[in-house]
Short mmCIF file of C-alpha atoms in Angstrom, two decimals:
data_model
loop_
_atom_site.label_atom_id
_atom_site.label_comp_id
_atom_site.label_asym_id
_atom_site.label_seq_id
_atom_site.Cartn_x
_atom_site.Cartn_y
_atom_site.Cartn_z
CA MET A 1 -14.64 -11.94 6.86
CA ARG A 2 -11.54 -11.67 6.89
CA ILE A 3 -8.77 -12.98 4.08
CA ILE A 4 -5.16 -13.55 4.38
CA THR A 5 -2.84 -13.84 1.04
CA VAL A 6 0.88 -15.09 1.45
CA SER A 7 3.18 -14.70 -1.96
CA ARG A 8 6.03 -16.09 -1.57
CA GLU A 9 9.62 -17.09 -2.72
CA PHE A 10 9.89 -20.34 -4.95
CA GLY A 11 11.69 -22.90 -1.90
CA SER A 12 10.90 -20.37 1.43
CA GLY A 13 8.36 -22.58 2.89
CA GLY A 14 5.73 -20.13 2.15
CA ARG A 15 3.11 -22.88 0.90
CA GLU A 16 3.41 -24.16 4.35
CA LEU A 17 3.39 -21.47 6.72
CA GLY A 18 0.39 -20.23 4.16
CA LYS A 19 -1.01 -23.67 5.65
CA ARG A 20 -0.38 -23.68 8.64
CA LEU A 21 -1.35 -20.62 9.96
CA ALA A 22 -5.08 -21.29 8.22
CA ASP A 23 -4.55 -24.49 11.41
CA GLU A 24 -4.02 -21.40 14.11
CA LEU A 25 -6.58 -19.26 12.90
CA GLY A 26 -9.18 -21.53 12.10
CA PHE A 27 -9.30 -19.87 8.73
CA ASP A 28 -9.77 -21.90 5.41
CA TYR A 29 -6.85 -22.35 3.02
CA TYR A 30 -6.76 -22.55 -0.23
CA ASP A 31 -4.13 -23.17 -2.91
CA ARG A 32 -4.51 -26.21 -5.22
CA GLU A 33 -8.12 -26.42 -4.37
CA ILE A 34 -7.82 -23.58 -6.95
CA ILE A 35 -6.49 -25.52 -9.88
CA ASP A 36 -8.97 -28.45 -8.76
CA VAL A 37 -11.97 -26.85 -9.41
CA ILE A 38 -10.39 -24.78 -12.98
CA ALA A 39 -9.56 -28.21 -13.59
CA HIS A 40 -13.44 -29.92 -12.84
CA LYS A 41 -14.86 -26.41 -14.18
CA ASN A 42 -12.61 -27.37 -18.16
CA GLY A 43 -12.53 -31.57 -18.41
CA MET A 44 -8.84 -30.74 -18.08
CA ASP A 45 -6.37 -32.36 -16.21
CA PRO A 46 -5.37 -30.70 -12.70
CA GLY A 47 -1.62 -30.65 -13.37
CA TYR A 48 -1.99 -29.67 -16.79
CA VAL A 49 -3.64 -26.60 -15.81
CA GLU A 50 -1.19 -26.30 -12.57
CA LYS A 51 1.86 -26.45 -14.96
CA SER A 52 0.12 -24.11 -18.28
CA LEU A 53 -0.68 -21.58 -15.45
CA GLU A 54 3.18 -21.73 -13.53
CA LYS A 55 5.38 -21.96 -16.93
CA GLY A 56 5.59 -18.58 -19.53
CA ALA A 57 4.00 -18.84 -23.16
CA TRP A 58 3.70 -14.75 -22.93
CA GLN A 59 4.25 -14.03 -26.61
CA THR A 60 0.42 -14.14 -27.85
CA VAL A 61 -0.51 -11.62 -24.25
CA PRO A 62 -1.87 -8.29 -25.12
CA LEU A 63 -1.01 -6.37 -22.30
CA THR A 64 -4.15 -4.51 -21.44
CA PHE A 65 -5.40 -8.25 -20.25
CA LYS A 66 -6.06 -5.84 -16.50
CA ARG A 67 -9.18 -4.62 -18.18
CA SER A 68 -9.93 -8.11 -19.83
CA PHE A 69 -9.94 -6.98 -23.63
CA VAL A 70 -9.95 -10.04 -24.71
CA GLY A 71 -8.56 -9.82 -28.45
CA PRO A 72 -7.89 -12.01 -31.13
CA SER A 73 -4.38 -13.24 -29.60
CA MET A 74 -5.89 -14.14 -26.54
CA ALA A 75 -7.59 -17.71 -28.15
CA THR A 76 -3.87 -18.48 -28.26
CA SER A 77 -2.41 -18.16 -24.80
CA ALA A 78 -3.93 -21.06 -22.90
CA LYS A 79 -2.07 -19.60 -19.87
CA THR A 80 -3.87 -16.02 -20.33
CA GLY A 81 -7.51 -18.63 -20.39
CA LEU A 82 -7.03 -20.28 -17.22
CA LEU A 83 -5.72 -17.01 -15.48
CA LEU A 84 -8.91 -15.64 -16.34
CA GLU A 85 -10.63 -18.80 -14.80
CA GLN A 86 -8.73 -18.09 -11.93
CA LYS A 87 -9.22 -15.00 -11.08
CA LYS A 88 -12.80 -15.85 -11.10
CA VAL A 89 -12.02 -19.02 -8.90
CA ILE A 90 -10.68 -16.74 -6.48
CA GLU A 91 -13.53 -14.21 -6.55
CA SER A 92 -16.19 -16.82 -5.52
CA VAL A 93 -14.36 -18.18 -2.83
CA ALA A 94 -14.18 -14.75 -1.14
CA ALA A 95 -17.51 -14.83 -2.38
CA ALA A 96 -18.39 -17.01 -0.24
CA GLY A 97 -17.48 -15.00 2.83
CA ARG A 98 -15.25 -17.36 4.77
CA ASP A 99 -12.29 -16.11 6.79
CA CYS A 100 -9.27 -18.34 4.30
CA VAL A 101 -5.65 -18.34 3.46
CA ILE A 102 -4.99 -17.97 0.51
CA VAL A 103 -1.58 -18.42 -1.26
CA GLY A 104 -0.13 -16.87 -3.82
CA ARG A 105 -2.21 -16.58 -7.81
CA ASN A 106 -1.92 -13.10 -6.96
CA ALA A 107 -5.17 -12.96 -4.80
CA ASP A 108 -3.70 -9.86 -2.71
CA VAL A 109 -4.29 -8.28 -6.21
CA ILE A 110 -7.58 -9.73 -7.36
CA LEU A 111 -8.63 -9.45 -4.23
CA GLU A 112 -8.12 -5.87 -3.28
CA LYS A 113 -11.57 -4.74 -2.37
CA TYR A 114 -12.03 -6.37 0.58
CA SER A 115 -8.56 -5.20 2.17
CA PRO A 116 -7.25 -8.67 2.97
CA MET A 117 -4.20 -8.90 5.22
CA ASN A 118 -1.06 -9.32 2.26
CA ILE A 119 1.80 -11.75 3.70
CA PHE A 120 5.49 -12.24 1.26
CA VAL A 121 7.45 -14.78 2.21
CA CYS A 122 10.94 -15.03 1.56
CA ALA A 123 14.20 -17.03 2.52
CA SER A 124 18.19 -16.49 1.29
CA MET A 125 18.49 -18.69 -2.35
CA GLU A 126 21.42 -21.03 0.52
CA ALA A 127 18.24 -21.83 2.91
CA ARG A 128 15.40 -22.09 -0.46
CA ILE A 129 18.23 -24.50 -1.65
CA ALA A 130 17.72 -26.29 1.60
CA ARG A 131 14.56 -27.41 1.90
CA CYS A 132 14.55 -28.02 -2.48
CA ILE A 133 16.87 -30.63 -1.55
CA SER A 134 14.51 -32.25 1.54
CA ARG A 135 11.49 -31.70 -0.78
CA SER A 136 12.61 -33.75 -3.01
CA GLU A 137 14.07 -36.86 -1.67
CA GLY A 138 14.54 -39.55 -2.97
CA GLU A 139 13.59 -38.21 -6.77
CA GLU A 140 15.61 -37.58 -9.22
CA LYS A 141 18.73 -35.81 -8.57
CA VAL A 142 19.04 -32.58 -9.67
CA SER A 143 22.33 -29.71 -9.99
CA LEU A 144 22.94 -27.24 -7.17
CA ARG A 145 22.75 -25.18 -10.07
CA ASP A 146 20.18 -26.47 -11.75
CA MET A 147 17.79 -26.45 -8.28
CA LYS A 148 19.39 -22.23 -8.33
CA ASN A 149 18.09 -22.11 -11.37
CA ASN A 150 14.56 -23.24 -11.63
CA ILE A 151 14.63 -20.81 -8.34
CA ARG A 152 14.75 -18.28 -10.23
CA VAL A 153 12.53 -18.83 -13.26
CA ILE A 154 9.99 -20.37 -11.40
CA ASP A 155 10.45 -16.39 -9.48
CA LYS A 156 10.82 -14.74 -13.06
CA ASN A 157 7.42 -16.06 -14.11
CA ARG A 158 5.32 -15.21 -11.04
CA ALA A 159 7.05 -12.14 -11.04
CA ARG A 160 5.93 -11.28 -14.67
CA THR A 161 2.63 -12.89 -14.20
CA ARG A 162 1.97 -10.39 -11.13
CA GLU A 163 3.55 -7.57 -12.73
CA MET A 164 1.12 -8.45 -16.57
CA ILE A 165 -2.16 -8.61 -14.34
CA SER A 166 -1.37 -5.89 -11.36
CA GLY A 167 1.18 -3.48 -13.13
CA LYS A 168 2.50 -3.98 -9.15
CA LYS A 169 6.25 -5.49 -8.55
CA TRP A 170 6.38 -8.73 -7.43
CA GLY A 171 7.69 -8.92 -3.88
CA GLU A 172 8.48 -5.11 -3.66
CA ARG A 173 8.09 -3.67 -0.06
CA GLU A 174 5.11 -1.17 -0.18
CA ASN A 175 2.87 -4.08 -1.71
CA TYR A 176 2.74 -6.42 0.86
CA HIS A 177 1.52 -5.76 4.65
CA LEU A 178 4.20 -8.00 6.54
CA THR A 179 7.79 -9.40 4.24
CA VAL A 180 8.30 -12.56 6.53
CA ASN A 181 11.80 -13.88 5.81
CA THR A 182 12.16 -17.65 7.21
CA THR A 183 15.85 -17.84 7.17
CA GLY A 184 17.12 -19.50 10.55
CA TRP A 185 13.33 -20.40 11.61
CA GLU A 186 11.70 -23.79 12.37
CA LEU A 187 7.72 -23.31 10.50
CA ARG A 188 6.40 -24.85 13.07
CA GLU A 189 7.53 -21.90 15.39
CA LEU A 190 7.69 -19.27 12.97
CA THR A 191 3.51 -19.19 12.98
CA PRO A 192 1.97 -18.73 15.93
CA ALA A 193 3.91 -15.43 15.43
CA VAL A 194 2.76 -15.04 12.39
CA ALA A 195 -0.93 -15.52 13.29
CA ASP A 196 -0.46 -13.26 16.51
CA PHE A 197 0.72 -10.54 14.16
CA ALA A 198 -2.72 -11.07 11.67
CA ARG A 199 -4.59 -10.78 14.48
CA ARG A 200 -4.10 -7.79 15.93
CA TRP A 201 -3.75 -6.35 12.79
CA PHE A 202 -7.58 -7.65 12.16
CA GLU A 203 -8.34 -6.04 15.23
CA ARG A 204 -6.45 -2.55 15.06
CA THR A 205 -8.04 0.44 14.73
CA LYS A 206 -6.82 2.42 12.41
CA MET B 1 22.56 -10.67 24.69
CA ARG B 2 19.24 -9.10 22.10
CA ILE B 3 19.84 -7.03 19.68
CA ILE B 4 17.31 -5.49 17.40
CA THR B 5 18.69 -3.47 13.95
CA VAL B 6 15.50 -1.06 12.44
CA SER B 7 16.43 0.32 9.23
CA ARG B 8 14.05 2.88 7.81
CA GLU B 9 12.46 4.50 5.32
CA PHE B 10 12.41 7.93 6.08
CA GLY B 11 8.48 8.84 6.61
CA SER B 12 8.07 5.19 7.46
CA GLY B 13 7.86 5.88 11.41
CA GLY B 14 10.20 3.41 11.99
CA ARG B 15 12.18 5.20 14.36
CA GLU B 16 8.98 5.91 16.62
CA LEU B 17 8.50 1.86 16.50
CA GLY B 18 12.43 1.54 17.52
CA LYS B 19 11.50 3.36 20.22
CA ARG B 20 8.04 2.19 21.30
CA LEU B 21 9.38 -1.54 21.20
CA ALA B 22 12.88 -0.85 23.05
CA ASP B 23 10.51 0.64 25.65
CA GLU B 24 7.51 -2.41 25.44
CA LEU B 25 10.31 -4.73 25.72
CA GLY B 26 12.58 -3.22 28.34
CA PHE B 27 15.48 -2.47 25.62
CA ASP B 28 18.20 0.48 25.74
CA TYR B 29 17.65 2.60 22.47
CA TYR B 30 20.33 4.14 20.66
CA ASP B 31 19.76 6.45 17.92
CA ARG B 32 21.01 10.15 18.25
CA GLU B 33 22.27 9.22 21.33
CA ILE B 34 24.94 7.52 19.00
CA ILE B 35 25.17 10.82 17.36
CA ASP B 36 25.91 12.27 21.07
CA VAL B 37 29.35 10.92 21.84
CA ILE B 38 30.55 11.35 18.61
CA ALA B 39 30.20 14.60 18.38
CA HIS B 40 31.14 14.97 22.29
CA LYS B 41 33.94 12.34 21.75
CA ASN B 42 35.17 15.16 18.39
CA GLY B 43 34.14 18.34 20.29
CA MET B 44 31.81 18.94 17.13
CA ASP B 45 28.43 19.83 17.49
CA PRO B 46 25.70 16.91 16.80
CA GLY B 47 24.10 18.77 14.54
CA TYR B 48 27.28 19.19 12.71
CA VAL B 49 27.39 15.28 12.70
CA GLU B 50 24.30 14.54 11.70
CA LYS B 51 23.57 16.12 8.79
CA SER B 52 27.12 15.33 7.70
CA LEU B 53 26.35 11.41 8.21
CA GLU B 54 23.20 12.31 5.81
CA LYS B 55 24.65 14.33 3.48
CA GLY B 56 26.35 12.75 0.35
CA ALA B 57 29.25 13.65 -0.33
CA TRP B 58 30.74 10.06 -1.96
CA GLN B 59 32.89 11.75 -4.41
CA THR B 60 35.95 11.34 -2.57
CA VAL B 61 35.16 7.66 -1.23
CA PRO B 62 37.46 4.98 -2.12
CA LEU B 63 35.77 1.39 -3.05
CA THR B 64 37.65 -0.69 -0.67
CA PHE B 65 36.55 1.38 2.58
CA LYS B 66 35.22 -2.14 4.00
CA ARG B 67 38.47 -4.11 4.49
CA SER B 68 39.07 0.00 5.73
CA PHE B 69 41.78 0.88 3.49
CA VAL B 70 42.79 4.33 4.49
CA GLY B 71 43.97 5.83 1.28
CA PRO B 72 44.82 9.36 0.62
CA SER B 73 40.96 10.30 -1.00
CA MET B 74 39.64 9.44 2.38
CA ALA B 75 40.64 12.16 5.12
CA THR B 76 39.15 14.55 2.60
CA SER B 77 35.40 13.20 3.26
CA ALA B 78 34.21 14.08 6.42
CA LYS B 79 31.44 11.86 6.35
CA THR B 80 33.72 8.93 5.57
CA GLY B 81 35.72 9.82 9.32
CA LEU B 82 32.50 10.41 10.88
CA LEU B 83 31.11 6.26 9.45
CA LEU B 84 34.18 4.92 10.85
CA GLU B 85 33.56 6.47 14.51
CA GLN B 86 30.23 5.77 14.58
CA LYS B 87 30.89 2.30 13.60
CA LYS B 88 33.20 2.04 16.84
CA VAL B 89 30.68 3.56 18.76
CA ILE B 90 27.95 1.40 17.59
CA GLU B 91 30.92 -1.54 18.32
CA SER B 92 30.94 -0.40 22.19
CA VAL B 93 27.23 -0.47 22.37
CA ALA B 94 27.09 -4.58 21.70
CA ALA B 95 30.25 -4.75 23.53
CA ALA B 96 28.67 -3.23 26.62
CA GLY B 97 26.25 -6.29 26.15
CA ARG B 98 22.82 -5.18 27.25
CA ASP B 99 19.76 -5.83 25.32
CA CYS B 100 19.14 -2.83 22.36
CA VAL B 101 17.42 -1.52 19.66
CA ILE B 102 19.79 0.79 17.44
CA VAL B 103 17.83 2.50 14.84
CA GLY B 104 19.46 2.89 11.90
CA ARG B 105 23.42 3.78 11.15
CA ASN B 106 23.52 0.26 9.49
CA ALA B 107 23.84 -1.73 13.32
CA ASP B 108 22.57 -4.86 11.21
CA VAL B 109 25.79 -4.53 9.01
CA ILE B 110 28.34 -3.49 11.53
CA LEU B 111 27.34 -5.86 14.29
CA GLU B 112 26.59 -8.93 12.53
CA LYS B 113 28.69 -11.18 14.09
CA TYR B 114 26.08 -10.54 17.27
CA SER B 115 23.30 -12.01 15.53
CA PRO B 116 20.89 -9.04 15.80
CA MET B 117 17.25 -9.69 14.88
CA ASN B 118 17.23 -6.89 12.07
CA ILE B 119 14.32 -5.75 11.46
CA PHE B 120 12.73 -3.22 8.22
CA VAL B 121 10.20 -0.30 8.26
CA CYS B 122 8.35 1.13 5.39
CA ALA B 123 5.13 2.84 4.35
CA SER B 124 3.31 4.36 1.36
CA MET B 125 4.63 7.22 -0.30
CA GLU B 126 1.40 8.34 0.70
CA ALA B 127 1.26 7.43 4.50
CA ARG B 128 5.17 8.91 4.33
CA ILE B 129 4.24 12.43 2.62
CA ALA B 130 1.72 12.48 5.79
CA ARG B 131 3.54 11.58 8.43
CA CYS B 132 5.64 13.65 7.17
CA ILE B 133 2.91 17.00 6.72
CA SER B 134 2.24 16.25 10.75
CA ARG B 135 5.60 15.94 11.96
CA SER B 136 6.39 19.82 10.37
CA GLU B 137 3.11 21.52 12.04
CA GLY B 138 3.94 25.32 12.83
CA GLU B 139 7.18 24.48 10.40
CA GLU B 140 8.01 26.65 7.09
CA LYS B 141 4.95 24.99 5.43
CA VAL B 142 7.27 22.58 2.41
CA SER B 143 5.46 22.14 -0.83
CA LEU B 144 4.22 18.66 -1.26
CA ARG B 145 6.68 18.21 -4.55
CA ASP B 146 9.56 19.38 -2.52
CA MET B 147 8.88 17.02 0.03
CA LYS B 148 8.33 13.60 -1.73
CA ASN B 149 11.67 14.85 -3.02
CA ASN B 150 13.45 15.13 0.01
CA ILE B 151 12.59 11.43 0.83
CA ARG B 152 13.74 9.99 -1.98
CA VAL B 153 17.10 11.97 -1.25
CA ILE B 154 17.39 11.40 2.43
CA ASP B 155 16.46 7.18 1.35
CA LYS B 156 19.11 7.25 -1.32
CA ASN B 157 21.80 8.29 0.49
CA ARG B 158 20.89 5.88 3.21
CA ALA B 159 21.31 3.11 -0.02
CA ARG B 160 23.99 4.54 -0.71
CA THR B 161 25.81 4.63 2.54
CA ARG B 162 25.07 0.90 3.33
CA GLU B 163 25.42 -0.30 0.04
CA MET B 164 29.21 1.21 0.22
CA ILE B 165 29.39 0.39 3.81
CA SER B 166 28.44 -3.66 2.78
CA GLY B 167 28.08 -4.14 -0.21
CA LYS B 168 24.44 -5.45 0.54
CA LYS B 169 21.44 -3.35 -0.71
CA TRP B 170 19.23 -1.34 1.71
CA GLY B 171 15.51 -2.32 2.16
CA GLU B 172 15.95 -5.14 0.26
CA ARG B 173 13.87 -8.65 2.03
CA GLU B 174 16.57 -10.81 1.88
CA ASN B 175 18.99 -8.95 4.09
CA TYR B 176 16.57 -8.62 6.99
CA HIS B 177 14.65 -10.81 9.10
CA LEU B 178 11.07 -8.75 8.85
CA THR B 179 9.62 -5.80 6.53
CA VAL B 180 7.05 -3.78 8.51
CA ASN B 181 4.77 -2.27 6.58
CA THR B 182 3.67 0.61 8.57
CA THR B 183 1.40 1.95 6.51
CA GLY B 184 -2.73 1.08 8.17
CA TRP B 185 -1.47 0.84 11.20
CA GLU B 186 -1.11 3.11 14.54
CA LEU B 187 1.87 2.74 16.17
CA ARG B 188 1.22 1.82 19.78
CA GLU B 189 -1.07 -1.01 18.01
CA LEU B 190 1.71 -2.31 15.90
CA THR B 191 4.30 -1.93 18.73
CA PRO B 192 3.03 -5.08 20.67
CA ALA B 193 2.94 -7.19 17.42
CA VAL B 194 6.31 -6.47 16.82
CA ALA B 195 7.32 -6.90 19.96
CA ASP B 196 6.04 -10.15 20.18
CA PHE B 197 7.40 -11.73 16.79
CA ALA B 198 11.16 -10.03 18.13
CA ARG B 199 10.64 -12.40 21.85
CA ARG B 200 9.16 -15.50 19.60
CA TRP B 201 13.16 -14.95 16.96
CA PHE B 202 14.80 -15.09 20.24
CA GLU B 203 13.37 -18.05 21.95
CA ARG B 204 12.97 -19.97 18.63
CA THR B 205 15.23 -22.89 18.48
CA LYS B 206 16.64 -23.35 15.30
#
């Protein structure tokens, strides 16, 4: 079984790259599908689950989360409970034994024992803003400053979640096999380049 | 003309990867060749030039170096003068107009106007130590602690030189098109993967 995890900066195109990569390689693809399973299992709205997982609410989180300590403060944080749920769903995806690409959700840390290939996707701030603008066409206008701020806040939350779960820094080069900067690429042209790299990774002898 | 620059952590195998990449792609290769030119031009020993460029001696360096301000303190730092020499040699290499791979020496910053493909090569500390041990076989034994310390000092000097020259952080993902972690790879197997990626980069339409 070959697992590729894709972590990404907000606005870098990492999600689209992950989807295209799965198509190119013929792998299963997981992203919001995981949210849907959690929502379904718990009788919650998928939108609520997603927002709770992306947002802050860290005040009540015990530092021993990694070892699954469930202290009295745990019940008070919706996010923490949902992170545990998410972990279980991701583990069950891997246990199914099919080749897959999983975008985000700290799957690289959760699935460490399966030796996934871990990719980090980044882009320049200018490129990320441009992508956010093209995504939000037709939606309510957001100022450039607010957009930049949003990007920073979302990345910060991702970094904090990751550090809490793994103790390893989000985005730090040593924690990924490949860090790809999408700036200057069309994703449809970048995809086969990353796919070839991944094929070679899974075929290597070392 | 296609230029690939390779920046790397000490002990990551970046130099060897750069050399192999040049062979694979049929590009010229520059690394210590640049040192030799500087040494020859200035009647200096290549070993002295190399050591001066790698080492510290930053106390006397003016902050305006990037804009080529040559203050009274400039002459007192051998390293600063050699960095300017190195810059000139690298510029003349690029001006020759041949496809090439340049390892280290902040060529990514110096040759920005040529739009090089910039690669950063890293590895886990364990892998870097293992590489340093296998390189130093037959040489004087160095303790593991000293080796780790050496690696940190050399990287710190590289980071400081780069920041002084460019104001941009060394090793930061946004400053490179691709960051490759050599941990778990045989370099001979990694090389064609990176070469293919580079070919696609130079053929892209965006």
